[in-house]
Coordinates of N, CA and C in Angstrom, one line a residue:
M1 N -49.9 -10.3 -7.5 CA -49.5 -10.4 -6.2 C -48.2 -9.7 -5.9
V2 N -47.3 -9.6 -6.9 CA -46.0 -9.1 -6.7 C -46.0 -7.6 -7.1
E3 N -47.1 -7.0 -7.4 CA -47.1 -5.6 -7.8 C -46.6 -4.7 -6.6
G4 N -45.8 -3.8 -6.9 CA -45.3 -2.9 -5.9 C -44.0 -3.5 -5.2
W5 N -43.6 -4.7 -5.6 CA -42.4 -5.3 -5.0 C -41.2 -4.9 -5.7
S6 N -40.2 -4.6 -5.0 CA -38.9 -4.3 -5.7 C -37.8 -5.1 -5.1
E7 N -36.9 -5.5 -5.9 CA -35.7 -6.2 -5.4 C -34.7 -5.3 -4.8
V8 N -34.2 -5.6 -3.6 CA -33.2 -4.8 -3.0 C -31.9 -5.6 -3.0
D9 N -30.8 -4.9 -3.2 CA -29.5 -5.6 -3.3 C -28.9 -5.7 -1.9
C10 N -29.5 -6.5 -1.0 CA -28.9 -6.7 0.3 C -29.4 -8.0 0.8
P11 N -28.6 -8.6 1.7 CA -29.0 -10.0 2.2 C -30.3 -9.9 3.1
D12 N -31.0 -11.0 3.1 CA -32.2 -11.1 4.1 C -31.7 -10.9 5.5
L13 N -32.6 -10.3 6.3 CA -32.2 -10.1 7.7 C -33.3 -10.4 8.6
W14 N -33.0 -11.1 9.7 CA -34.0 -11.4 10.7 C -33.7 -10.4 11.8
V15 N -34.8 -9.8 12.4 CA -34.7 -8.9 13.5 C -35.5 -9.4 14.7
W16 N -34.8 -9.4 15.8 CA -35.5 -9.8 17.1 C -36.1 -8.6 17.7
S17 N -37.4 -8.5 17.7 CA -38.0 -7.3 18.2 C -38.0 -7.1 19.7
V18 N -37.7 -8.2 20.5 CA -37.6 -8.1 21.9 C -36.5 -7.3 22.4
D19 N -35.4 -7.3 21.7 CA -34.2 -6.6 22.1 C -34.0 -5.3 21.3
Q20 N -33.5 -4.3 21.9 CA -33.4 -3.0 21.2 C -32.4 -3.1 20.1
D21 N -31.3 -3.9 20.2 CA -30.3 -4.1 19.2 C -30.8 -5.0 18.1
G22 N -31.9 -5.6 18.3 CA -32.4 -6.5 17.2 C -31.7 -7.9 17.2
L23 N -30.9 -8.2 18.3 CA -30.2 -9.4 18.3 C -30.9 -10.4 19.3
F24 N -30.9 -11.7 19.0 CA -31.5 -12.7 19.9 C -30.4 -13.1 20.9
T25 N -30.8 -13.0 22.2 CA -30.0 -13.6 23.3 C -31.0 -14.3 24.2
V26 N -30.5 -15.3 24.8 CA -31.3 -16.1 25.8 C -31.6 -15.2 27.0
V27 N -30.7 -14.4 27.5 CA -31.0 -13.6 28.6 C -32.1 -12.6 28.4
N28 N -32.1 -12.0 27.2 CA -33.2 -11.0 26.9 C -34.5 -11.7 26.7
T29 N -34.5 -12.9 26.1 CA -35.7 -13.7 26.0 C -36.3 -14.1 27.3
R30 N -35.4 -14.6 28.2 CA -35.9 -14.9 29.5 C -36.5 -13.8 30.3
R31 N -35.9 -12.6 30.2 CA -36.4 -11.4 30.8 C -37.8 -11.1 30.2
W32 N -37.9 -11.2 28.9 CA -39.2 -10.9 28.2 C -40.2 -11.8 28.7
I33 N -39.9 -13.1 28.8 CA -40.9 -14.1 29.3 C -41.3 -13.8 30.7
E34 N -40.4 -13.4 31.6 CA -40.7 -13.2 33.0 C -41.6 -11.9 33.1
V35 N -41.4 -10.9 32.2 CA -42.2 -9.7 32.3 C -43.5 -9.8 31.7
W36 N -43.6 -10.4 30.5 CA -44.8 -10.4 29.7 C -45.6 -11.7 29.7
V37 N -45.0 -12.8 30.1 CA -45.7 -14.1 30.0 C -46.1 -14.7 31.3
L38 N -45.2 -14.6 32.3 CA -45.4 -15.2 33.6 C -46.5 -14.3 34.3
P39 N -47.4 -15.0 35.0 CA -48.5 -14.3 35.7 C -48.1 -13.4 36.8
D40 N -47.1 -13.7 37.5 CA -46.7 -12.9 38.7 C -45.2 -12.7 38.7
P41 N -44.7 -11.5 38.7 CA -43.3 -11.2 38.6 C -42.5 -11.8 39.8
S42 N -43.2 -12.0 41.0 CA -42.5 -12.6 42.1 C -42.1 -14.1 41.9
V43 N -42.8 -14.7 40.9 CA -42.5 -16.1 40.6 C -41.6 -16.1 39.4
S44 N -40.4 -15.7 39.5 CA -39.5 -15.7 38.4 C -39.0 -17.1 38.2
N45 N -38.5 -17.3 37.0 CA -38.0 -18.6 36.6 C -36.6 -18.9 37.2
R46 N -36.6 -19.3 38.5 CA -35.4 -19.4 39.3 C -34.9 -20.8 39.1
W47 N -33.7 -21.0 38.4 CA -33.2 -22.3 38.1 C -31.9 -22.5 39.0
C48 N -31.8 -23.6 39.5 CA -30.6 -24.0 40.3 C -29.8 -25.0 39.5
K49 N -28.6 -24.6 39.1 CA -27.8 -25.5 38.2 C -27.3 -26.8 38.9
W50 N -27.4 -26.8 40.2 CA -26.9 -28.0 40.9 C -27.9 -29.1 41.1
V51 N -29.1 -28.9 40.6 CA -30.1 -30.0 40.8 C -30.5 -30.4 39.4
P52 N -31.1 -31.6 39.2 CA -31.6 -32.0 37.9 C -32.7 -31.1 37.4
R53 N -32.8 -31.0 36.0 CA -33.8 -30.2 35.4 C -35.2 -30.5 35.9
K54 N -35.5 -31.8 36.1 CA -36.9 -32.1 36.5 C -37.2 -31.5 37.9
V55 N -36.2 -31.3 38.8 CA -36.4 -30.7 40.1 C -36.7 -29.2 39.9
N56 N -35.9 -28.6 39.0 CA -36.2 -27.2 38.7 C -37.6 -27.0 38.1
I57 N -38.0 -27.8 37.2 CA -39.3 -27.7 36.6 C -40.4 -27.9 37.7
Y58 N -40.2 -28.9 38.6 CA -41.1 -29.2 39.7 C -41.3 -28.0 40.6
V59 N -40.2 -27.4 41.0 CA -40.2 -26.2 41.9 C -40.9 -25.0 41.2
W60 N -40.6 -24.9 39.9 CA -41.2 -23.8 39.1 C -42.8 -24.0 39.1
R61 N -43.2 -25.2 38.8 CA -44.6 -25.5 38.8 C -45.2 -25.3 40.2
L62 N -44.5 -25.7 41.2 CA -44.9 -25.5 42.6 C -45.1 -24.0 42.9
R63 N -44.1 -23.1 42.5 CA -44.2 -21.7 42.7 C -45.4 -21.1 42.0
L64 N -45.7 -21.6 40.8 CA -46.9 -21.1 40.1 C -48.2 -21.7 40.6
D65 N -48.1 -22.6 41.6 CA -49.3 -23.3 42.1 C -50.0 -24.1 41.0
R66 N -49.2 -24.8 40.3 CA -49.7 -25.7 39.2 C -49.5 -27.2 39.4
L67 N -49.5 -27.5 40.7 CA -49.4 -29.0 41.1 C -50.8 -29.5 41.3
P68 N -51.0 -30.8 41.0 CA -52.4 -31.4 41.2 C -52.8 -31.6 42.6
T69 N -53.0 -30.6 43.4 CA -53.5 -30.8 44.7 C -55.0 -31.0 44.7
K70 N -55.6 -31.4 45.8 CA -57.0 -31.6 45.8 C -57.8 -30.3 45.5
V71 N -57.3 -29.2 46.1 CA -58.0 -27.9 45.8 C -58.0 -27.6 44.3
A72 N -56.8 -27.8 43.7 CA -56.7 -27.5 42.2 C -57.6 -28.5 41.4
S73 N -57.7 -29.7 41.8 CA -58.5 -30.7 41.1 C -60.0 -30.3 41.2
Q74 N -60.4 -29.9 42.4 CA -61.8 -29.5 42.6 C -62.1 -28.3 41.7
H75 N -61.2 -27.3 41.6 CA -61.4 -26.1 40.8 C -61.6 -26.5 39.3
K76 N -60.9 -27.6 38.9 CA -61.1 -28.0 37.5 C -62.3 -28.9 37.3
G77 N -63.0 -29.2 38.4 CA -64.3 -29.9 38.2 C -64.1 -31.4 38.4
N78 N -62.9 -31.9 38.8 CA -62.7 -33.3 39.0 C -63.5 -33.7 40.3
G79 N -64.1 -34.8 40.2 CA -64.9 -35.3 41.4 C -64.2 -35.8 42.5
I80 N -63.5 -35.0 43.3 CA -62.8 -35.4 44.5 C -63.7 -35.1 45.7
P81 N -64.1 -36.1 46.4 CA -65.1 -35.9 47.4 C -64.5 -35.1 48.6
C82 N -63.3 -35.4 49.0 CA -62.7 -34.7 50.2 C -61.5 -33.9 49.8
S83 N -61.5 -32.7 50.2 CA -60.3 -31.8 49.9 C -59.4 -31.6 51.1
R84 N -59.5 -32.4 52.1 CA -58.7 -32.3 53.3 C -57.2 -32.8 53.0
C85 N -56.3 -32.2 53.7 CA -54.9 -32.6 53.6 C -54.7 -34.1 53.8
A86 N -54.0 -34.7 52.9 CA -53.7 -36.2 53.0 C -52.9 -36.6 54.2
F87 N -52.1 -35.7 54.8 CA -51.3 -36.0 55.9 C -51.9 -35.8 57.3
C88 N -52.6 -34.7 57.4 CA -53.2 -34.4 58.7 C -54.7 -34.3 58.7
G89 N -55.3 -34.1 57.6 CA -56.8 -34.1 57.5 C -57.4 -32.9 58.2
L90 N -56.6 -31.8 58.5 CA -57.2 -30.7 59.3 C -57.7 -29.6 58.4
E91 N -57.0 -29.3 57.3 CA -57.4 -28.2 56.4 C -57.4 -28.7 55.0
T92 N -57.8 -27.8 54.1 CA -57.8 -28.2 52.7 C -56.4 -28.4 52.1
E93 N -56.3 -29.3 51.2 CA -55.0 -29.6 50.6 C -54.6 -28.6 49.5
S94 N -53.8 -27.7 49.9 CA -53.2 -26.7 48.9 C -51.7 -26.8 48.9
V95 N -51.1 -26.1 48.0 CA -49.6 -26.1 47.9 C -49.0 -25.6 49.2
A96 N -49.6 -24.5 49.7 CA -49.0 -23.9 50.9 C -49.2 -24.8 52.1
R97 N -50.4 -25.5 52.1 CA -50.6 -26.4 53.2 C -49.7 -27.6 53.2
L98 N -49.5 -28.2 52.0 CA -48.7 -29.4 51.9 C -47.2 -29.2 52.1
F99 N -46.7 -28.1 51.7 CA -45.3 -27.8 51.7 C -44.8 -26.9 52.8
M100 N -45.7 -26.2 53.5 CA -45.3 -25.3 54.5 C -46.0 -25.3 55.8
R101 N -47.3 -25.5 55.8 CA -48.1 -25.3 57.0 C -48.5 -26.6 57.7
C102 N -48.5 -27.7 57.0 CA -48.9 -29.0 57.6 C -47.9 -29.4 58.7
E103 N -48.4 -30.1 59.7 CA -47.5 -30.5 60.8 C -46.3 -31.4 60.2
M104 N -46.6 -32.2 59.2 CA -45.5 -33.0 58.7 C -44.5 -32.2 58.0
A105 N -44.9 -31.2 57.2 CA -44.0 -30.3 56.5 C -43.2 -29.5 57.5
R106 N -43.9 -29.0 58.5 CA -43.1 -28.2 59.5 C -42.1 -29.1 60.2
G107 N -42.4 -30.3 60.5 CA -41.4 -31.2 61.1 C -40.2 -31.5 60.2
I108 N -40.5 -31.6 58.9 CA -39.4 -31.8 57.9 C -38.5 -30.5 57.9
W109 N -39.1 -29.3 57.9 CA -38.3 -28.1 57.8 C -37.6 -27.9 59.1
S110 N -38.1 -28.3 60.3 CA -37.4 -28.2 61.5 C -36.2 -29.2 61.5
A111 N -36.3 -30.4 61.0 CA -35.2 -31.3 60.9 C -34.1 -30.7 60.0
I112 N -34.5 -30.1 58.9 CA -33.5 -29.5 58.0 C -32.8 -28.4 58.7
Q113 N -33.5 -27.6 59.4 CA -32.8 -26.5 60.2 C -31.8 -27.1 61.2
R114 N -32.2 -28.1 61.9 CA -31.2 -28.7 62.9 C -30.0 -29.3 62.2
W115 N -30.3 -30.0 61.0 CA -29.2 -30.6 60.3 C -28.2 -29.6 59.8
L116 N -28.7 -28.5 59.2 CA -27.8 -27.5 58.7 C -27.3 -26.5 59.7
D117 N -27.9 -26.6 60.9 CA -27.5 -25.6 62.0 C -27.8 -24.2 61.5
I118 N -29.0 -24.0 61.0 CA -29.5 -22.7 60.6 C -30.9 -22.4 61.2
H119 N -31.3 -21.2 61.2 CA -32.7 -20.9 61.7 C -33.4 -20.0 60.8
F120 N -34.6 -20.3 60.4 CA -35.5 -19.4 59.7 C -36.8 -19.4 60.4
D121 N -37.5 -18.3 60.5 CA -38.8 -18.2 61.1 C -39.8 -19.1 60.5
Q122 N -40.8 -19.5 61.3 CA -41.9 -20.3 60.7 C -42.5 -19.6 59.5
M123 N -42.5 -20.2 58.4 CA -43.0 -19.6 57.2 C -44.3 -20.3 56.8
S124 N -45.2 -19.5 56.3 CA -46.5 -20.1 55.9 C -46.7 -20.1 54.4
A125 N -45.8 -19.6 53.6 CA -45.9 -19.5 52.2 C -44.5 -19.8 51.5
L126 N -44.6 -20.3 50.3 CA -43.3 -20.6 49.6 C -42.6 -19.3 49.3
V127 N -43.3 -18.3 49.0 CA -42.7 -17.0 48.7 C -41.8 -16.5 49.9
D128 N -42.2 -16.8 51.1 CA -41.4 -16.5 52.3 C -40.1 -17.3 52.2
L129 N -40.2 -18.6 51.9 CA -39.0 -19.4 51.8 C -38.0 -18.9 50.8
F130 N -38.5 -18.6 49.6 CA -37.6 -18.1 48.5 C -37.0 -16.7 48.8
M131 N -37.8 -15.9 49.5 CA -37.3 -14.6 50.0 C -36.2 -14.8 51.0
W132 N -36.4 -15.7 51.9 CA -35.3 -16.0 52.9 C -34.1 -16.5 52.1
L133 N -34.2 -17.3 51.1 CA -33.0 -17.8 50.4 C -32.3 -16.6 49.7
D134 N -33.1 -15.6 49.2 CA -32.5 -14.5 48.5 C -31.7 -13.6 49.5
Y135 N -32.1 -13.5 50.7 CA -31.5 -12.6 51.7 C -30.8 -13.2 52.8
V136 N -30.6 -14.5 52.9 CA -29.9 -15.1 54.0 C -28.4 -14.6 54.0
N137 N -27.9 -14.3 55.1 CA -26.6 -13.7 55.2 C -25.5 -14.8 55.3
V138 N -25.2 -15.4 54.1 CA -24.1 -16.4 54.0 C -23.4 -16.2 52.7
N139 N -22.2 -16.8 52.6 CA -21.5 -16.7 51.4 C -22.2 -17.4 50.2
V140 N -21.7 -17.1 49.0 CA -22.4 -17.5 47.8 C -22.4 -19.1 47.7
H141 N -21.3 -19.7 48.1 CA -21.3 -21.2 48.0 C -22.3 -21.8 49.0
K142 N -22.4 -21.3 50.2 CA -23.3 -21.8 51.2 C -24.8 -21.6 50.7
R143 N -25.0 -20.4 50.1 CA -26.3 -20.1 49.6 C -26.7 -21.1 48.5
K144 N -25.8 -21.5 47.7 CA -26.1 -22.5 46.6 C -26.4 -23.8 47.3
V145 N -25.7 -24.2 48.3 CA -25.9 -25.5 49.0 C -27.3 -25.4 49.7
L146 N -27.7 -24.3 50.3 CA -29.0 -24.1 50.9 C -30.1 -24.2 49.8
E147 N -29.8 -23.6 48.7 CA -30.8 -23.7 47.6 C -31.0 -25.2 47.1
V148 N -29.9 -25.9 47.0 CA -30.0 -27.3 46.6 C -30.8 -28.1 47.7
V149 N -30.6 -27.9 48.9 CA -31.3 -28.6 50.0 C -32.8 -28.2 50.0
V150 N -33.1 -26.9 49.8 CA -34.5 -26.5 49.7 C -35.2 -27.1 48.5
Y151 N -34.6 -27.1 47.4 CA -35.2 -27.6 46.1 C -35.4 -29.1 46.3
T152 N -34.4 -29.8 46.8 CA -34.5 -31.3 47.0 C -35.6 -31.6 48.1
T153 N -35.7 -30.8 49.1 CA -36.7 -31.1 50.1 C -38.1 -30.9 49.6
L154 N -38.2 -29.8 48.8 CA -39.6 -29.6 48.1 C -39.9 -30.7 47.2

């Protein structure tokens, strides 16, 4: 088994193939995961340091559409007889419906807008909400506060 093996007079070395320098860094690992592992690059692993970890994980799962909605349960073959929204009963219960398009969700977002004295157009998808957060014209501190309010609301 050891035929052809020769001893080299140098220390063992671990090389991280993700980075060009061969060094492990959390930043490069995160970038690699976002590019090669996550299904959609628009759903980056966006963490807000001002909220608890479980809120970040919840929002991440929400953005990946990995919450147990009625539609998701039906796709997995679970025997849910009615897939209508639990709040209004008008459309099927999806992530977009529950968090953005349902009358109850729109009422909550309207109250948040009045409370913070801001305005954003009626959004029908979470991607629109996060895009708005990225490009809203406010200072960095207020943007962080807005992000905390959005994460907590979700």
